[in-house]
Structure formats: structure tokens, C-alpha cells
PDB file of C-alpha atoms and ligand atoms in Angstrom:
ATOM      1  CA  MET A 313       5.880  -1.662  37.149  1.00  0.00           C
ATOM      2  CA  PRO A 314       5.503  -1.535  40.974  1.00  0.00           C
ATOM      3  CA  LYS A 315       7.507  -4.167  42.818  1.00  0.00           C
ATOM      4  CA  LEU A 316       6.117  -6.229  45.678  1.00  0.00           C
ATOM      5  CA  LYS A 317       8.687  -6.046  48.434  1.00  0.00           C
ATOM      6  CA  LYS A 318       8.085  -7.286  51.969  1.00  0.00           C
ATOM      7  CA  ASN A 319       9.613  -5.207  54.750  1.00  0.00           C
ATOM      8  CA  GLU A 320       8.775  -6.622  58.183  1.00  0.00           C
ATOM      9  CA  ASP A 321       4.965  -6.587  58.098  1.00  0.00           C
ATOM     10  CA  ALA A 322       4.541  -3.924  55.436  1.00  0.00           C
ATOM     11  CA  ILE A 323       4.201  -4.313  51.686  1.00  0.00           C
ATOM     12  CA  PHE A 324       5.519  -1.679  49.297  1.00  0.00           C
ATOM     13  CA  VAL A 325       3.879  -1.069  45.942  1.00  0.00           C
ATOM     14  CA  GLY A 326       6.474   1.290  44.501  1.00  0.00           C
ATOM     15  CA  SER A 327       6.645   4.046  47.119  1.00  0.00           C
ATOM     16  CA  GLU A 328       3.176   3.315  48.535  1.00  0.00           C
ATOM     17  CA  LYS A 329       3.221   1.481  51.844  1.00  0.00           C
ATOM     18  CA  PHE A 330       0.499  -1.002  52.820  1.00  0.00           C
ATOM     19  CA  ILE A 331       0.254  -2.301  56.382  1.00  0.00           C
ATOM     20  CA  PRO A 332      -1.757  -5.281  57.729  1.00  0.00           C
ATOM     21  CA  LEU A 333      -5.379  -4.496  58.607  1.00  0.00           C
ATOM     22  CA  LEU A 334      -6.899  -7.964  59.003  1.00  0.00           C
ATOM     23  CA  THR A 335      -4.908 -11.148  59.550  1.00  0.00           C
ATOM     24  CA  LYS A 336      -5.608 -14.487  57.922  1.00  0.00           C
ATOM     25  CA  GLU A 337      -6.857 -15.794  61.292  1.00  0.00           C
ATOM     26  CA  GLN A 338      -9.251 -12.867  61.856  1.00  0.00           C
ATOM     27  CA  ILE A 339     -10.679 -13.255  58.355  1.00  0.00           C
ATOM     28  CA  GLN A 340     -11.130 -17.034  58.621  1.00  0.00           C
ATOM     29  CA  LYS A 341     -12.828 -16.741  62.022  1.00  0.00           C
ATOM     30  CA  ARG A 342     -15.299 -14.150  60.750  1.00  0.00           C
ATOM     31  CA  VAL A 343     -16.034 -16.018  57.494  1.00  0.00           C
ATOM     32  CA  LYS A 344     -16.820 -19.116  59.563  1.00  0.00           C
ATOM     33  CA  GLU A 345     -19.292 -17.095  61.660  1.00  0.00           C
ATOM     34  CA  LEU A 346     -20.966 -15.668  58.545  1.00  0.00           C
ATOM     35  CA  GLY A 347     -21.264 -19.159  57.023  1.00  0.00           C
ATOM     36  CA  LYS A 348     -22.865 -20.429  60.217  1.00  0.00           C
ATOM     37  CA  GLN A 349     -25.352 -17.542  60.310  1.00  0.00           C
ATOM     38  CA  ILE A 350     -26.306 -18.009  56.643  1.00  0.00           C
ATOM     39  CA  SER A 351     -26.750 -21.772  57.165  1.00  0.00           C
ATOM     40  CA  LYS A 352     -29.121 -21.024  60.041  1.00  0.00           C
ATOM     41  CA  ASP A 353     -31.075 -18.306  58.206  1.00  0.00           C
ATOM     42  CA  TYR A 354     -31.550 -20.385  55.033  1.00  0.00           C
ATOM     43  CA  LYS A 355     -32.270 -23.766  56.659  1.00  0.00           C
ATOM     44  CA  GLY A 356     -34.894 -25.604  54.594  1.00  0.00           C
ATOM     45  CA  LYS A 357     -34.243 -23.390  51.541  1.00  0.00           C
ATOM     46  CA  LEU A 358     -31.982 -23.850  48.535  1.00  0.00           C
ATOM     47  CA  PRO A 359     -30.327 -20.447  48.024  1.00  0.00           C
ATOM     48  CA  ILE A 360     -28.338 -19.423  44.953  1.00  0.00           C
ATOM     49  CA  ILE A 361     -25.173 -17.696  46.070  1.00  0.00           C
ATOM     50  CA  ILE A 362     -24.115 -15.153  43.470  1.00  0.00           C
ATOM     51  CA  GLY A 363     -20.554 -13.827  43.571  1.00  0.00           C
ATOM     52  CA  ILE A 364     -19.517 -10.562  41.947  1.00  0.00           C
ATOM     53  CA  LEU A 365     -16.295 -11.164  40.036  1.00  0.00           C
ATOM     54  CA  ASN A 366     -13.425 -10.692  40.267  1.00  0.00           C
ATOM     55  CA  GLY A 367     -13.005  -9.469  43.845  1.00  0.00           C
ATOM     56  CA  SER A 368     -15.365 -11.881  45.620  1.00  0.00           C
ATOM     57  CA  PHE A 369     -13.819 -15.139  44.410  1.00  0.00           C
ATOM     58  CA  ILE A 370     -11.705 -15.910  47.498  1.00  0.00           C
ATOM     59  CA  PHE A 371     -14.300 -14.799  50.056  1.00  0.00           C
ATOM     60  CA  MET A 372     -17.014 -16.678  48.139  1.00  0.00           C
ATOM     61  CA  SER A 373     -14.915 -19.836  48.086  1.00  0.00           C
ATOM     62  CA  ASP A 374     -14.215 -19.719  51.840  1.00  0.00           C
ATOM     63  CA  LEU A 375     -17.795 -18.698  52.642  1.00  0.00           C
ATOM     64  CA  VAL A 376     -19.477 -21.584  50.789  1.00  0.00           C
ATOM     65  CA  LYS A 377     -17.100 -24.050  52.482  1.00  0.00           C
ATOM     66  CA  ASN A 378     -18.565 -22.816  55.772  1.00  0.00           C
ATOM     67  CA  ILE A 379     -22.202 -23.151  54.664  1.00  0.00           C
ATOM     68  CA  ASN A 380     -23.589 -26.503  55.735  1.00  0.00           C
ATOM     69  CA  ILE A 381     -26.908 -26.508  53.853  1.00  0.00           C
ATOM     70  CA  ASN A 382     -27.383 -27.213  50.144  1.00  0.00           C
ATOM     71  CA  CYS A 383     -26.791 -24.217  47.923  1.00  0.00           C
ATOM     72  CA  GLU A 384     -26.092 -23.408  44.287  1.00  0.00           C
ATOM     73  CA  ILE A 385     -23.601 -20.868  42.997  1.00  0.00           C
ATOM     74  CA  ASP A 386     -23.339 -18.496  40.069  1.00  0.00           C
ATOM     75  CA  PHE A 387     -21.427 -15.324  39.173  1.00  0.00           C
ATOM     76  CA  PHE A 388     -21.871 -11.872  37.705  1.00  0.00           C
ATOM     77  CA  LYS A 389     -18.856 -10.017  36.458  1.00  0.00           C
ATOM     78  CA  LEU A 390     -18.712  -6.241  36.619  1.00  0.00           C
ATOM     79  CA  SER A 391     -16.182  -3.833  35.146  1.00  0.00           C
ATOM     80  CA  SER A 392     -13.487  -2.929  37.677  1.00  0.00           C
ATOM     81  CA  TYR A 393     -11.762   0.244  38.886  1.00  0.00           C
ATOM     82  CA  GLY A 394      -9.254  -0.230  36.053  1.00  0.00           C
ATOM     83  CA  ASP A 395      -5.780   0.506  37.397  1.00  0.00           C
ATOM     84  CA  SER A 396      -6.975   3.293  39.659  1.00  0.00           C
ATOM     85  CA  LYS A 397      -7.691   3.386  43.408  1.00  0.00           C
ATOM     86  CA  ILE A 398     -10.808   5.478  42.767  1.00  0.00           C
ATOM     87  CA  SER A 399     -14.054   4.236  41.255  1.00  0.00           C
ATOM     88  CA  SER A 400     -14.948   5.616  37.828  1.00  0.00           C
ATOM     89  CA  GLY A 401     -18.544   5.851  39.069  1.00  0.00           C
ATOM     90  CA  ASP A 402     -19.561   3.750  36.086  1.00  0.00           C
ATOM     91  CA  VAL A 403     -20.632   0.084  36.318  1.00  0.00           C
ATOM     92  CA  LYS A 404     -20.842  -2.250  33.360  1.00  0.00           C
ATOM     93  CA  LEU A 405     -22.025  -5.852  33.295  1.00  0.00           C
ATOM     94  CA  ILE A 406     -19.392  -8.056  31.642  1.00  0.00           C
ATOM     95  CA  LYS A 407     -20.795 -11.507  32.480  1.00  0.00           C
ATOM     96  CA  GLU A 408     -24.448 -12.428  32.945  1.00  0.00           C
ATOM     97  CA  LEU A 409     -25.820 -15.205  35.175  1.00  0.00           C
ATOM     98  CA  ASN A 410     -26.333 -18.726  33.847  1.00  0.00           C
ATOM     99  CA  ALA A 411     -28.947 -19.716  36.423  1.00  0.00           C
ATOM    100  CA  ASP A 412     -32.664 -19.001  36.205  1.00  0.00           C
ATOM    101  CA  ILE A 413     -33.254 -17.068  39.428  1.00  0.00           C
ATOM    102  CA  ASN A 414     -36.999 -16.513  39.090  1.00  0.00           C
ATOM    103  CA  ASP A 415     -38.623 -17.315  42.480  1.00  0.00           C
ATOM    104  CA  ARG A 416     -35.258 -18.309  44.017  1.00  0.00           C
ATOM    105  CA  HIS A 417     -33.604 -17.111  47.237  1.00  0.00           C
ATOM    106  CA  ILE A 418     -30.542 -15.073  46.294  1.00  0.00           C
ATOM    107  CA  ILE A 419     -27.483 -14.225  48.384  1.00  0.00           C
ATOM    108  CA  ILE A 420     -25.217 -11.710  46.628  1.00  0.00           C
ATOM    109  CA  VAL A 421     -21.568 -11.973  47.670  1.00  0.00           C
ATOM    110  CA  GLU A 422     -19.248  -8.957  47.397  1.00  0.00           C
ATOM    111  CA  ASP A 423     -15.667  -8.445  48.538  1.00  0.00           C
ATOM    112  CA  ILE A 424     -16.179  -4.828  49.562  1.00  0.00           C
ATOM    113  CA  VAL A 425     -18.923  -2.222  49.534  1.00  0.00           C
ATOM    114  CA  ASP A 426     -17.420   1.224  49.038  1.00  0.00           C
ATOM    115  CA  THR A 427     -19.929   3.737  47.609  1.00  0.00           C
ATOM    116  CA  GLY A 428     -22.567   0.985  47.195  1.00  0.00           C
ATOM    117  CA  LEU A 429     -22.906   1.677  43.460  1.00  0.00           C
ATOM    118  CA  SER A 430     -22.087  -1.910  42.381  1.00  0.00           C
ATOM    119  CA  ILE A 431     -24.487  -3.517  44.871  1.00  0.00           C
ATOM    120  CA  ASP A 432     -27.227  -1.039  43.995  1.00  0.00           C
ATOM    121  CA  PHE A 433     -26.767  -1.881  40.302  1.00  0.00           C
ATOM    122  CA  ILE A 434     -26.723  -5.665  40.879  1.00  0.00           C
ATOM    123  CA  GLU A 435     -29.686  -5.586  43.256  1.00  0.00           C
ATOM    124  CA  LYS A 436     -31.831  -3.705  40.730  1.00  0.00           C
ATOM    125  CA  LEU A 437     -30.825  -6.139  38.001  1.00  0.00           C
ATOM    126  CA  ILE A 438     -31.604  -9.193  40.168  1.00  0.00           C
ATOM    127  CA  LYS A 439     -34.958  -7.732  41.230  1.00  0.00           C
ATOM    128  CA  SER A 440     -35.944  -7.499  37.549  1.00  0.00           C
ATOM    129  CA  TYR A 441     -35.656 -11.336  37.399  1.00  0.00           C
ATOM    130  CA  ASN A 442     -38.313 -11.719  40.164  1.00  0.00           C
ATOM    131  CA  PRO A 443     -36.427 -13.722  42.791  1.00  0.00           C
ATOM    132  CA  ALA A 444     -38.187 -14.934  45.966  1.00  0.00           C
ATOM    133  CA  SER A 445     -35.755 -12.928  48.149  1.00  0.00           C
ATOM    134  CA  ILE A 446     -32.425 -11.088  48.017  1.00  0.00           C
ATOM    135  CA  SER A 447     -29.796 -10.617  50.689  1.00  0.00           C
ATOM    136  CA  VAL A 448     -26.266  -9.263  50.492  1.00  0.00           C
ATOM    137  CA  ALA A 449     -23.065 -10.541  52.135  1.00  0.00           C
ATOM    138  CA  SER A 450     -19.959  -8.391  51.944  1.00  0.00           C
ATOM    139  CA  LEU A 451     -16.673  -9.197  53.637  1.00  0.00           C
ATOM    140  CA  LEU A 452     -15.843  -5.513  54.005  1.00  0.00           C
ATOM    141  CA  VAL A 453     -17.904  -2.334  54.176  1.00  0.00           C
ATOM    142  CA  LYS A 454     -16.588   1.240  54.234  1.00  0.00           C
ATOM    143  CA  PRO A 455     -19.505   2.978  56.062  1.00  0.00           C
ATOM    144  CA  ASP A 456     -18.009   6.452  55.601  1.00  0.00           C
ATOM    145  CA  SER A 457     -17.938   6.032  51.803  1.00  0.00           C
ATOM    146  CA  LEU A 458     -21.522   4.847  51.303  1.00  0.00           C
ATOM    147  CA  LYS A 459     -23.482   7.003  48.866  1.00  0.00           C
ATOM    148  CA  TYR A 460     -26.269   4.577  47.956  1.00  0.00           C
ATOM    149  CA  ASN A 461     -29.030   3.345  50.218  1.00  0.00           C
ATOM    150  CA  VAL A 462     -28.104  -0.341  50.221  1.00  0.00           C
ATOM    151  CA  LYS A 463     -28.774  -2.914  52.924  1.00  0.00           C
ATOM    152  CA  ILE A 464     -25.933  -5.315  53.681  1.00  0.00           C
ATOM    153  CA  ASN A 465     -27.351  -8.274  55.626  1.00  0.00           C
ATOM    154  CA  TYR A 466     -24.067 -10.042  56.377  1.00  0.00           C
ATOM    155  CA  ILE A 467     -21.034  -7.839  57.053  1.00  0.00           C
ATOM    156  CA  GLY A 468     -17.595  -9.293  57.748  1.00  0.00           C
ATOM    157  CA  PHE A 469     -15.856  -6.120  58.916  1.00  0.00           C
ATOM    158  CA  GLU A 470     -16.514  -2.394  58.810  1.00  0.00           C
ATOM    159  CA  ILE A 471     -13.311  -0.621  57.811  1.00  0.00           C
ATOM    160  CA  PRO A 472     -12.140   2.993  57.428  1.00  0.00           C
ATOM    161  CA  ASP A 473     -12.444   4.800  54.095  1.00  0.00           C
ATOM    162  CA  LYS A 474      -8.985   3.741  52.911  1.00  0.00           C
ATOM    163  CA  PHE A 475      -7.749   1.636  50.011  1.00  0.00           C
ATOM    164  CA  VAL A 476      -7.193  -2.044  50.853  1.00  0.00           C
ATOM    165  CA  ILE A 477      -5.646  -4.991  49.033  1.00  0.00           C
ATOM    166  CA  GLY A 478      -5.445  -8.760  49.498  1.00  0.00           C
ATOM    167  CA  TYR A 479      -7.867 -11.682  49.947  1.00  0.00           C
ATOM    168  CA  GLY A 480      -9.407 -11.074  46.526  1.00  0.00           C
ATOM    169  CA  LEU A 481      -9.026  -7.289  46.506  1.00  0.00           C
ATOM    170  CA  ASP A 482      -6.697  -5.894  43.884  1.00  0.00           C
ATOM    171  CA  TYR A 483      -4.616  -2.902  43.006  1.00  0.00           C
ATOM    172  CA  ALA A 484      -4.324  -2.802  39.188  1.00  0.00           C
ATOM    173  CA  GLN A 485      -5.315  -6.514  39.150  1.00  0.00           C
ATOM    174  CA  LYS A 486      -2.529  -7.616  41.497  1.00  0.00           C
ATOM    175  CA  TYR A 487      -2.274  -8.672  45.192  1.00  0.00           C
ATOM    176  CA  ARG A 488      -5.553 -10.630  45.152  1.00  0.00           C
ATOM    177  CA  ASN A 489      -3.600 -13.709  46.252  1.00  0.00           C
ATOM    178  CA  LEU A 490      -2.484 -12.282  49.626  1.00  0.00           C
ATOM    179  CA  ASN A 491      -4.207 -14.026  52.540  1.00  0.00           C
ATOM    180  CA  THR A 492      -3.979 -10.958  54.802  1.00  0.00           C
ATOM    181  CA  ILE A 493      -5.801  -7.695  54.042  1.00  0.00           C
ATOM    182  CA  TYR A 494      -3.482  -4.684  53.881  1.00  0.00           C
ATOM    183  CA  VAL A 495      -4.436  -1.004  54.053  1.00  0.00           C
ATOM    184  CA  LEU A 496      -2.704   1.949  52.426  1.00  0.00           C
ATOM    185  CA  SER A 497      -0.793   3.757  55.145  1.00  0.00           C
ATOM    186  CA  GLU A 498      -0.902   7.586  54.910  1.00  0.00           C
TER     187      GLU A 498
HETATM  188  P1  IMP B1151     -18.617   0.433  45.030  1.00  0.00           P
HETATM  189  O1  IMP B1151     -19.374   0.151  43.761  1.00  0.00           O
HETATM  190  O2  IMP B1151     -18.168   1.874  45.097  1.00  0.00           O
HETATM  191  O3  IMP B1151     -19.342   0.016  46.281  1.00  0.00           O
HETATM  192  O4  IMP B1151     -17.267  -0.378  44.947  1.00  0.00           O
HETATM  193  C1  IMP B1151     -17.254  -1.772  44.986  1.00  0.00           C
HETATM  194  C2  IMP B1151     -16.142  -2.359  44.193  1.00  0.00           C
HETATM  195  O5  IMP B1151     -15.027  -1.488  44.107  1.00  0.00           O
HETATM  196  C3  IMP B1151     -15.613  -3.610  44.877  1.00  0.00           C
HETATM  197  O6  IMP B1151     -16.255  -4.765  44.395  1.00  0.00           O
HETATM  198  C4  IMP B1151     -14.142  -3.599  44.536  1.00  0.00           C
HETATM  199  O7  IMP B1151     -13.922  -4.274  43.314  1.00  0.00           O
HETATM  200  C5  IMP B1151     -13.804  -2.145  44.353  1.00  0.00           C
HETATM  201  N1  IMP B1151     -13.187  -1.549  45.565  1.00  0.00           N
HETATM  202  C6  IMP B1151     -13.759  -0.670  46.425  1.00  0.00           C
HETATM  203  N2  IMP B1151     -12.909  -0.321  47.404  1.00  0.00           N
HETATM  204  C7  IMP B1151     -11.768  -1.011  47.160  1.00  0.00           C
HETATM  205  C8  IMP B1151     -10.508  -1.099  47.859  1.00  0.00           C
HETATM  206  O8  IMP B1151     -10.244  -0.464  48.902  1.00  0.00           O
HETATM  207  N3  IMP B1151      -9.582  -1.942  47.308  1.00  0.00           N
HETATM  208  C9  IMP B1151      -9.808  -2.668  46.169  1.00  0.00           C
HETATM  209  N4  IMP B1151     -10.972  -2.610  45.508  1.00  0.00           N
HETATM  210  C10 IMP B1151     -11.939  -1.785  45.989  1.00  0.00           C
END
């Protein structure tokens, strides 16, 4: 069982060292900006904001608090990476939506877009329900990892192709509760 040990600014997961990439303040500032932009873009509409569990739950929570128009929320849950740092390349739907999204404006909320497989899968699924529109908000995007042709309308930060934890993002289900985002240091 890896131990979480703080050493100055770094976090050690066993022998793997993670260093800060984005501070709490940087994240909060950017999430506020995204909320403001979404509020402006969807003025006069009633969007359904759909989070992809588990990773998006903290970003989604902070984002909706910064959206100042009426909105509804719902969630999909997808299978995760398991305990690995590398995607299995296989996506499974674990929890369906409750809302009827036919003819509704949808904003999909992700924690991170890596290869784009999950967003591609979710977008195709949502399209089959005939929504009025779809956009995607992701706190993080790894542009060098993208393998699918997906459009991310609201991007928090573009980051290098390295494994990150914190602010909803896990390593073997842990570290989601950190309010800073840490990156694996080579
Ligand atoms: P994609 O389907 O390859 O785009 O991967 C998206 C999903 O993989 C995210 O929702 C995360 O759950 C997970 N993921 C991708 N990169 C990371 C990472 O660096 N840390 C933690 N989870 C990640």
C-alpha cells in the first residue's frame, strides 16, 4: 500500500514523486473564468450540465457554483483506469443519465481529456438522444496524447502528457481530495 508522505512541496506515492503543477489559486481563478464564459454563452437557455464520474465531481461542483444562470445537472459514470496509470483503451458505461435530454442543451464536464476516447464515447451516446446542442468542458487537456477528433469548447489548462493527481483525479482511486494538482516527476 503506497503511503502519502509530504516532503516540502512534493508528494510521494511509494517511490514515485509528484510535484505541484497547478495551485489551488490557479485552479479556482480559471474555474471562475470558465463559469463566467458558460453563463454568457448559455444566457436565456437552460442547459443540462452532465458530469462524467468519478473524476469530474470536484471540478463540476466548483464550476456550477460559478455559473450564474439556471442550469440542471446529471451524471454519467464510466469505468476507470483501474489501478493503472495507463488507459485500458476500453470504456464501459456504469451509470446512465436520469434526465431526458431530448432537445436540451448539453454541457459535458470532464476532469481530463487524455486520448479523447471517453469524450468520443460519451458524445456519440448523447447524440443518439437527440439533444439541441452539445459542448464539452474539461479542466485539463493533454494535447500531445489526443488520438480522437474531439472538440473541447471550454478548456481549463493544457498540460504535458504526464500523469497527474488531485482535484478529482485519482491514482488507484486515491488523492482525489487534494486541492492542488500534482504531476509525476520523471
Ligand atoms: P481518455 O479517455 O483517454 O481521454 O481519458 C480520460 C479519463 O482518463 C479521465 O476522465 C480520467 O479519469 C483518466 N485520466 C487520464 N489521464 C489521467 C491522469 O493523468 N491522471 C488521472 N486520471 C487520468
